[in-house]
Short mmCIF file of C-alpha atoms and ligand atoms in Angstrom, two decimals:
data_model
loop_
_atom_site.label_atom_id
_atom_site.label_comp_id
_atom_site.label_asym_id
_atom_site.label_seq_id
_atom_site.Cartn_x
_atom_site.Cartn_y
_atom_site.Cartn_z
CA MET Z 1 0.38 0.31 0.04
CA PRO Z 2 1.73 3.43 -0.72
CA GLN Z 3 2.79 5.34 1.88
CA SER Z 4 0.71 8.47 2.46
CA THR Z 5 3.06 10.27 4.68
CA PRO Z 6 7.00 10.28 5.50
CA LEU Z 7 8.26 8.14 8.47
CA PHE Z 8 8.36 9.68 11.09
CA SER Z 9 12.13 9.73 12.71
CA ALA Z 10 12.47 10.72 16.42
CA GLU Z 11 13.04 13.91 15.96
CA SER Z 12 10.15 14.45 13.86
CA TYR Z 13 8.51 12.67 15.74
CA PHE Z 14 9.39 14.81 18.89
CA SER Z 15 8.99 17.65 17.51
CA THR Z 16 5.31 17.17 16.57
CA GLN Z 17 3.71 15.21 19.25
CA LEU Z 18 3.63 16.85 22.20
CA PRO Z 19 4.80 16.03 25.56
CA PRO Z 20 2.62 14.62 28.42
CA SER Z 21 1.93 17.19 30.85
CA SER Z 22 3.33 15.00 33.84
CA LEU Z 23 6.68 15.32 32.12
CA GLU Z 24 8.42 17.92 33.54
CA HIS Z 25 7.75 16.62 37.25
CA ASP Z 26 8.37 13.32 36.61
CA ILE Z 27 11.79 14.14 34.89
CA ALA Z 28 12.43 16.47 38.05
CA GLY Z 29 12.20 13.42 40.20
CA VAL Z 30 14.67 11.30 38.36
CA LYS Z 31 16.91 13.79 38.36
CA GLU Z 32 16.56 13.77 41.93
CA PHE Z 33 17.10 9.99 42.05
CA VAL Z 34 19.62 9.67 39.86
CA ARG Z 35 21.98 12.75 41.73
CA ARG Z 36 21.38 10.55 44.99
CA GLN Z 37 22.51 7.04 43.70
CA LYS Z 38 25.30 8.39 42.41
CA GLU Z 39 26.48 9.54 45.41
CA GLU Z 40 25.70 6.87 46.90
CA ARG Z 41 28.04 5.05 44.14
CA ARG Z 42 25.22 2.73 42.87
CA THR Z 43 24.68 1.02 39.92
CA VAL Z 44 21.07 1.93 38.43
CA VAL Z 45 18.74 -0.24 36.11
CA LEU Z 46 15.89 1.47 33.97
CA VAL Z 47 13.30 -1.59 33.35
CA THR Z 48 10.22 -0.92 31.11
CA SER Z 49 7.50 -2.83 31.73
CA GLY Z 50 3.83 -3.25 30.68
CA GLY Z 51 2.49 -2.34 27.50
CA THR Z 52 1.70 0.69 25.55
CA THR Z 53 -1.75 1.82 24.06
CA VAL Z 54 -2.54 4.05 20.71
CA PRO Z 55 -5.86 6.27 21.66
CA LEU Z 56 -7.95 6.51 18.70
CA GLU Z 57 -9.66 9.20 19.34
CA LEU Z 58 -8.13 12.68 21.11
CA ASN Z 59 -11.08 12.55 24.07
CA VAL Z 60 -10.03 8.98 24.42
CA VAL Z 61 -12.96 6.43 24.50
CA ARG Z 62 -11.00 3.86 22.32
CA PHE Z 63 -7.75 2.83 22.13
CA LEU Z 64 -5.38 -0.36 21.02
CA ASP Z 65 -3.74 -1.89 24.04
CA ASN Z 66 -0.11 -4.26 23.42
CA PHE Z 67 -0.01 -7.68 24.94
CA SER Z 68 1.72 -7.49 28.66
CA ALA Z 69 0.95 -7.82 32.12
CA GLY Z 70 3.84 -6.37 33.57
CA THR Z 71 5.50 -9.63 34.89
CA ARG Z 72 8.96 -9.77 33.52
CA GLY Z 73 9.13 -6.03 34.40
CA ALA Z 74 8.24 -6.06 37.51
CA THR Z 75 9.63 -9.63 38.57
CA SER Z 76 12.70 -8.77 36.92
CA ALA Z 77 13.04 -5.33 39.14
CA GLU Z 78 13.01 -6.95 42.25
CA TYR Z 79 15.87 -9.10 41.30
CA PHE Z 80 18.09 -6.16 39.77
CA LEU Z 81 16.57 -4.49 43.92
CA LYS Z 82 17.94 -7.61 45.43
CA ALA Z 83 21.48 -7.60 43.34
CA GLY Z 84 22.20 -4.12 44.46
CA TYR Z 85 21.08 -1.88 41.74
CA ALA Z 86 18.91 0.60 42.09
CA VAL Z 87 15.80 0.76 40.15
CA ILE Z 88 13.62 3.52 37.74
CA PHE Z 89 10.73 1.23 37.32
CA MET Z 90 8.94 2.72 34.60
CA HIS Z 91 5.60 0.77 33.80
CA ARG Z 92 1.86 0.80 32.72
CA GLN Z 93 0.15 2.49 35.01
CA PHE Z 94 -1.67 -0.41 36.39
CA SER Z 95 0.18 -3.31 35.16
CA LEU Z 96 2.04 -5.29 37.83
CA GLN Z 97 4.36 -3.57 40.19
CA PRO Z 98 7.44 -5.40 41.90
CA PHE Z 99 6.69 -6.72 45.60
CA SER Z 100 2.82 -6.28 45.72
CA ARG Z 101 3.17 -8.21 42.18
CA HIS Z 102 2.88 -11.01 44.67
CA TYR Z 103 -0.90 -10.27 45.71
CA SER Z 104 -2.64 -9.49 42.11
CA HIS Z 105 -6.33 -8.64 43.18
CA SER Z 106 -7.01 -11.12 40.39
CA THR Z 107 -4.52 -14.40 41.26
CA ASN Z 108 -4.09 -13.74 45.00
CA PRO Z 109 -6.37 -11.21 46.44
CA PHE Z 110 -4.37 -10.17 49.71
CA LEU Z 111 -8.54 -10.38 50.83
CA ASP Z 112 -8.52 -14.06 50.90
CA PHE Z 113 -5.95 -14.17 53.63
CA LEU Z 114 -6.44 -11.77 55.91
CA GLU Z 115 -8.54 -12.92 59.30
CA ILE Z 116 -10.50 -10.60 62.61
CA GLU Z 117 -9.84 -11.72 65.60
CA ARG Z 118 -12.78 -10.41 67.22
CA GLY Z 119 -11.90 -8.75 71.30
CA THR Z 120 -15.07 -9.89 73.60
CA ASP Z 121 -17.74 -7.63 74.87
CA GLN Z 122 -17.03 -6.87 78.57
CA LEU Z 123 -20.76 -5.96 79.69
CA SER Z 124 -21.71 -8.71 77.89
CA PRO Z 125 -19.02 -11.65 77.48
CA VAL Z 126 -20.60 -13.90 75.28
CA ALA Z 127 -21.58 -11.75 72.43
CA SER Z 128 -18.32 -10.51 70.59
CA ASP Z 129 -16.91 -7.02 70.37
CA SER Z 130 -16.80 -5.93 66.59
CA SER Z 131 -15.22 -2.48 67.04
CA PRO Z 132 -12.44 -1.50 65.46
CA GLU Z 133 -10.58 -1.14 68.95
CA SER Z 134 -10.90 -4.18 70.17
CA SER Z 135 -10.36 -6.31 66.84
CA ARG Z 136 -7.00 -7.16 65.94
CA ILE Z 137 -6.31 -8.01 61.43
CA CYS Z 138 -3.67 -11.23 61.66
CA VAL Z 139 -2.41 -13.04 58.08
CA THR Z 140 -3.60 -16.69 57.70
CA PRO Z 141 -0.90 -18.78 59.58
CA SER Z 142 -0.04 -20.47 56.10
CA LYS Z 143 0.56 -17.47 54.23
CA ARG Z 144 2.94 -15.94 56.94
CA LYS Z 145 6.59 -17.09 55.60
CA HIS Z 146 5.83 -15.85 52.32
CA LEU Z 147 4.25 -12.09 53.11
CA LEU Z 148 7.16 -11.97 55.94
CA GLU Z 149 9.47 -11.98 53.26
CA ILE Z 150 8.08 -9.81 50.91
CA LEU Z 151 7.10 -7.78 53.26
CA THR Z 152 10.83 -7.19 54.51
CA ALA Z 153 12.25 -6.69 51.13
CA TYR Z 154 9.62 -3.64 50.21
CA LYS Z 155 11.00 -2.39 53.74
CA ALA Z 156 14.26 -2.48 53.59
CA VAL Z 157 13.82 -1.54 49.84
CA TYR Z 158 12.25 1.83 50.87
CA ALA Z 159 14.29 2.88 53.45
CA ALA Z 160 16.98 2.86 51.03
CA GLY Z 161 15.15 4.66 48.62
CA THR Z 162 16.24 2.23 46.27
CA LEU Z 163 13.02 2.22 43.78
CA HIS Z 164 11.67 5.05 41.68
CA THR Z 165 8.38 4.03 40.54
CA LEU Z 166 6.97 5.93 37.04
CA THR Z 167 3.81 5.65 34.74
CA PHE Z 168 2.68 5.84 31.08
CA VAL Z 169 -0.38 5.01 29.43
CA THR Z 170 -0.03 5.36 25.81
CA VAL Z 171 3.09 5.03 23.12
CA ASN Z 172 3.69 9.23 23.68
CA ASP Z 173 3.75 8.99 27.14
CA TYR Z 174 6.04 6.44 27.28
CA LEU Z 175 8.10 7.26 23.53
CA TRP Z 176 8.87 11.10 25.94
CA LEU Z 177 9.33 9.16 29.42
CA LEU Z 178 11.60 6.97 27.61
CA ARG Z 179 14.20 9.91 26.15
CA ALA Z 180 14.33 12.08 29.24
CA VAL Z 181 14.82 9.41 31.98
CA SER Z 182 17.61 8.02 29.51
CA GLN Z 183 18.92 11.09 28.99
CA GLU Z 184 19.43 11.81 33.21
CA LEU Z 185 20.52 8.84 33.50
CA SER Z 186 23.36 9.23 31.06
CA VAL Z 187 25.35 11.27 34.05
CA LEU Z 188 26.14 7.52 35.27
CA ARG Z 189 27.88 6.67 31.95
CA ARG Z 190 28.72 2.90 32.00
CA LYS Z 191 26.64 2.13 35.49
CA ALA Z 192 23.34 2.70 33.77
CA MET Z 193 21.58 -0.47 32.49
CA TYR Z 194 18.43 0.12 30.42
CA TYR Z 195 15.96 -2.79 30.24
CA LEU Z 196 13.57 -2.54 27.77
CA ALA Z 197 10.50 -5.22 28.60
CA ALA Z 198 8.00 -2.84 27.44
CA ALA Z 199 5.81 -4.49 24.39
CA VAL Z 200 5.33 -0.44 22.68
CA SER Z 201 3.57 -0.10 20.05
CA ASP Z 202 4.56 -0.48 16.65
CA PHE Z 203 2.05 1.96 14.48
CA PHE Z 204 0.00 5.26 16.07
CA LEU Z 205 -2.10 7.66 15.28
CA PRO Z 206 -0.57 12.08 15.02
CA ARG Z 207 -2.62 14.10 17.28
CA GLN Z 208 -2.95 15.70 13.74
CA LYS Z 209 -4.99 12.43 12.42
CA MET Z 210 -6.76 12.43 15.94
CA SER Z 211 -10.94 12.78 15.57
CA GLU Z 212 -11.40 14.89 18.59
CA HIS Z 213 -14.45 13.56 19.35
CA LYS Z 214 -15.66 9.86 20.04
CA ILE Z 215 -15.83 8.18 16.05
CA GLN Z 216 -19.66 7.43 15.23
CA SER Z 217 -20.28 3.49 14.38
CA GLY Z 218 -23.44 4.95 12.10
CA LYS Z 219 -20.88 4.81 8.47
CA GLY Z 220 -20.41 1.23 8.55
CA SER Z 221 -16.58 -0.04 8.92
CA LEU Z 222 -13.89 1.67 10.56
CA HIS Z 223 -10.66 2.47 8.08
CA ILE Z 224 -7.92 4.14 10.17
CA GLU Z 225 -4.42 4.43 8.26
CA MET Z 226 -1.76 4.65 11.26
CA ASP Z 227 1.77 5.46 10.83
CA GLN Z 228 4.90 4.06 12.40
CA VAL Z 229 6.45 4.29 15.79
CA PRO Z 230 10.06 5.63 14.86
CA LYS Z 231 12.25 2.94 15.87
CA ILE Z 232 13.59 4.49 18.82
CA LEU Z 233 16.56 2.19 19.88
CA LYS Z 234 19.17 3.65 17.38
CA PRO Z 235 18.95 7.26 18.99
CA MET Z 236 18.73 6.22 22.15
CA VAL Z 237 21.86 4.08 21.94
CA ASP Z 238 24.03 7.06 20.17
CA ASP Z 239 22.72 10.47 21.48
CA TRP Z 240 20.63 9.58 24.33
CA THR Z 241 22.81 7.27 26.84
CA GLY Z 242 25.90 8.73 24.97
CA LYS Z 243 26.76 5.07 23.50
CA ASP Z 244 27.77 4.26 27.27
CA GLY Z 245 24.53 3.13 28.30
CA PHE Z 246 24.51 -1.53 28.40
CA ILE Z 247 21.06 -1.75 26.62
CA VAL Z 248 19.21 -4.61 26.67
CA SER Z 249 16.36 -4.65 24.43
CA PHE Z 250 13.43 -7.68 24.57
CA LYS Z 251 12.18 -9.37 21.24
CA LEU Z 252 8.38 -10.99 21.22
CA GLU Z 253 8.16 -13.59 18.66
CA THR Z 254 4.89 -16.32 18.40
CA ASP Z 255 6.83 -18.21 15.40
CA PRO Z 256 10.26 -20.19 16.99
CA ALA Z 257 11.74 -20.05 13.93
CA LEU Z 258 12.02 -16.33 14.09
CA LEU Z 259 13.19 -15.63 17.34
CA VAL Z 260 17.29 -15.61 16.88
CA PRO Z 261 17.33 -14.16 13.36
CA LYS Z 262 14.99 -11.40 14.09
CA ALA Z 263 17.11 -10.75 17.31
CA GLN Z 264 20.50 -10.73 15.52
CA THR Z 265 18.59 -8.13 13.13
CA SER Z 266 18.24 -5.90 16.14
CA LEU Z 267 21.17 -6.11 17.65
CA GLN Z 268 22.83 -5.05 13.57
CA ARG Z 269 20.76 -2.56 13.61
CA TYR Z 270 20.75 -0.63 16.58
CA GLY Z 271 24.49 -2.08 18.07
CA HIS Z 272 23.05 -2.42 21.53
CA GLN Z 273 24.45 -4.49 23.86
CA VAL Z 274 22.29 -8.16 24.42
CA VAL Z 275 18.75 -9.00 22.61
CA ILE Z 276 16.56 -11.15 24.96
CA GLY Z 277 14.56 -13.32 22.62
CA ASN Z 278 11.18 -14.70 24.01
CA ASP Z 279 8.98 -16.97 22.22
CA LEU Z 280 5.39 -15.76 23.63
CA ASN Z 281 4.53 -19.43 24.96
CA ARG Z 282 7.80 -20.26 26.46
CA ARG Z 283 8.65 -17.50 27.89
CA LYS Z 284 8.31 -18.09 31.29
CA PHE Z 285 10.59 -20.97 31.43
CA GLU Z 286 13.24 -20.44 27.78
CA VAL Z 287 15.12 -16.87 26.71
CA VAL Z 288 17.82 -17.00 24.45
CA PHE Z 289 20.34 -14.22 24.52
CA ILE Z 290 21.91 -12.59 21.70
CA SER Z 291 24.62 -10.65 21.77
CA ARG Z 292 28.29 -9.86 19.54
CA LYS Z 293 31.03 -12.67 20.06
CA GLU Z 294 33.29 -9.99 20.98
CA ALA Z 295 31.37 -8.67 23.87
CA LEU Z 296 31.10 -12.12 25.88
CA THR Z 297 34.08 -12.25 27.51
CA PHE Z 298 33.61 -14.72 29.92
CA ALA Z 299 32.34 -18.16 30.35
CA SER Z 300 28.62 -18.20 31.68
CA GLU Z 301 27.13 -21.27 32.63
CA GLY Z 302 24.37 -22.51 30.53
CA THR Z 303 24.51 -23.41 27.19
CA SER Z 304 26.74 -21.22 24.95
CA VAL Z 305 26.54 -21.61 20.75
CA GLU Z 306 28.28 -19.73 18.38
CA SER Z 307 25.47 -18.51 16.02
CA THR Z 308 26.25 -17.41 12.59
CA PRO Z 309 29.62 -14.50 13.32
CA PRO Z 310 29.43 -12.27 14.87
CA TYR Z 311 27.24 -13.43 17.29
CA ALA Z 312 26.44 -15.28 20.24
CA GLU Z 313 23.40 -17.45 21.52
CA PHE Z 314 23.02 -18.18 24.92
CA TRP Z 315 19.85 -19.79 26.23
CA LEU Z 316 18.58 -20.22 29.29
CA LYS Z 317 16.70 -22.99 30.60
CA ILE Z 318 14.04 -23.33 33.22
CA ASP Z 319 11.65 -26.15 34.94
CA PRO Z 320 9.17 -25.14 33.60
CA HIS Z 321 6.93 -27.36 36.03
CA ASP Z 322 9.38 -25.92 39.26
CA PRO Z 323 6.64 -23.21 40.45
CA SER Z 324 9.42 -21.68 43.12
CA LYS Z 325 11.44 -20.81 40.45
CA GLU Z 326 11.41 -17.70 38.35
CA ILE Z 327 13.48 -17.38 35.11
CA GLU Z 328 13.98 -13.58 35.79
CA GLU Z 329 16.52 -14.63 38.61
CA ASP Z 330 18.76 -16.30 35.82
CA ILE Z 331 18.51 -13.47 33.39
CA VAL Z 332 19.04 -10.72 35.97
CA ALA Z 333 22.19 -12.52 37.27
CA GLU Z 334 23.62 -13.08 33.39
CA LEU Z 335 23.39 -9.54 33.14
CA VAL Z 336 24.82 -8.03 36.27
CA LYS Z 337 28.18 -10.29 34.83
CA ARG Z 338 27.73 -8.58 31.93
CA HIS Z 339 27.17 -5.22 33.37
CA GLU Z 340 30.31 -5.96 35.41
CA VAL Z 341 32.61 -6.44 32.34
CA TRP Z 342 30.60 -3.70 30.75
CA ILE Z 343 31.54 -1.27 33.33
CA ALA Z 344 35.30 -2.40 33.63
CA GLY Z 345 36.04 -1.67 30.11
CA ALA Z 346 35.74 1.77 30.67
CA GLU Z 347 38.45 3.94 28.98
CA ALA Z 348 38.25 6.63 31.78
CA PRO Z 349 37.59 5.47 35.21
CA ILE Z 350 33.67 5.61 36.43
CA ASN Z 351 32.92 7.13 39.81
O1 PMT Q 401 5.07 -8.50 31.09
P1 PMT Q 401 4.79 -10.06 30.56
O2 PMT Q 401 3.56 -10.62 30.02
O3 PMT Q 401 5.72 -10.83 31.19
O4 PMT Q 401 5.32 -10.06 29.13
C1 PMT Q 401 7.08 -9.53 28.56
C2 PMT Q 401 6.61 -9.49 27.31
C3 PMT Q 401 7.01 -11.11 26.57
C4 PMT Q 401 6.31 -7.89 26.49
C5 PMT Q 401 8.41 -8.92 27.18
O5 PMT Q 401 9.41 -9.99 27.69
C6 PMT Q 401 9.08 -8.89 25.95
O6 PMT Q 401 9.45 -8.99 24.87
N1 PMT Q 401 8.99 -7.29 25.65
C7 PMT Q 401 9.20 -6.78 24.07
C8 PMT Q 401 8.33 -6.86 23.13
C9 PMT Q 401 8.47 -6.29 22.07
O7 PMT Q 401 6.99 -5.57 21.96
O8 PMT Q 401 9.01 -6.10 21.06
P2 PMT Q 401 8.97 -5.04 19.86
O9 PMT Q 401 10.14 -6.12 18.90
O10 PMT Q 401 8.10 -4.19 19.67
O11 PMT Q 401 10.23 -3.79 20.24
C10 PMT Q 401 11.81 -4.33 20.99
C11 PMT Q 401 12.08 -3.89 21.83
O12 PMT Q 401 12.02 -2.18 21.63
C12 PMT Q 401 11.76 -3.71 23.35
O13 PMT Q 401 12.25 -3.99 24.12
C13 PMT Q 401 10.88 -2.15 23.13
O14 PMT Q 401 10.96 -2.01 24.09
C14 PMT Q 401 11.92 -1.45 22.27
N2 PMT Q 401 10.81 -0.10 21.36
C15 PMT Q 401 10.27 -0.66 20.63
C16 PMT Q 401 9.70 0.23 19.28
C17 PMT Q 401 9.76 1.16 19.58
N3 PMT Q 401 9.61 2.74 18.86
N4 PMT Q 401 10.74 1.58 20.96
C18 PMT Q 401 11.08 1.24 21.89
O15 PMT Q 401 11.64 1.04 22.82
#
């Protein structure tokens, strides 16, 4: 089909689409967070998580959504915190978050494991006293150990001030935030990692083409021509992070045969450090790391195979039947090792 409008470059995108109204406020918070982590000499990771939406109207009633519950991002953020990183967690509003993800309202609602212990009414000892003052809320004994572990880690992270949370909804929010956060984080040079697990829309409607009001259904079928979302990994690598950031992107495919070639193409095109390929149906127990061979200077545990030069292909697999194991633990451990090598390879010392 002929292209009716020229492709958006990242530059033309940002000069024609408006920033979200909260951007300035959000970035002031990020600046302060990064300043503090730099002072405390921590490594910082930006984790993006959840799917972006594409609104079809300015007064939005309808939108297209991208698949992602935010499990990968929220789980990985927890393991990065455990590994001593400070985390900027940029996620789709209402998607899963570190720590609270264990008590998702649909799979493990917290009200189901709270119990009420009522006091006894002094005037009438047989009747139980239901006043808030004499009632206690307790956790079901079988759930206490797990909750205590999560709560302890959560409180420690908040006391240390190592988690900063940002939200996006639309692909426009995401792109503006990603650029601004990356630029702020670039002051940490090689000590910053960018872990792009969000599922980002490939097509969008520029605001100039959007209907102001709700699209009416009386005219029969709906035809919308969308523009391509600019590929932002290239400017992110070259400009926003000054080629210093350790950038990890994800590639989601449904055809297993496409996973490795598509991940290699992405690496070749954008020149970042790692692409993690995941198959939609196997992503919870199997992923593949694709990186340039010369960048892999140590032997990792697992199966490392030489793929078409100059790429290395490294598969991480866990037992799909073991519910106590999360693949993100191994993904993060592997990335932490590679990031250390990246930091050590800096030409000038990093503070
Ligand atoms: O949250 P879960 O339900 O656990 O699911 C996790 C996941 C399967 C969504 C996740 O593991 C994953 O694969 N995320 C990336 C999916 C994707 O949209 O890939 P992509 O081919 O559109 O993008 C490739 C990479 O470039 C991504 O890291 C994306 O964040 C980034 N990108 C893409 C386009 C664009 N304009 N900007 C980007 O930053």
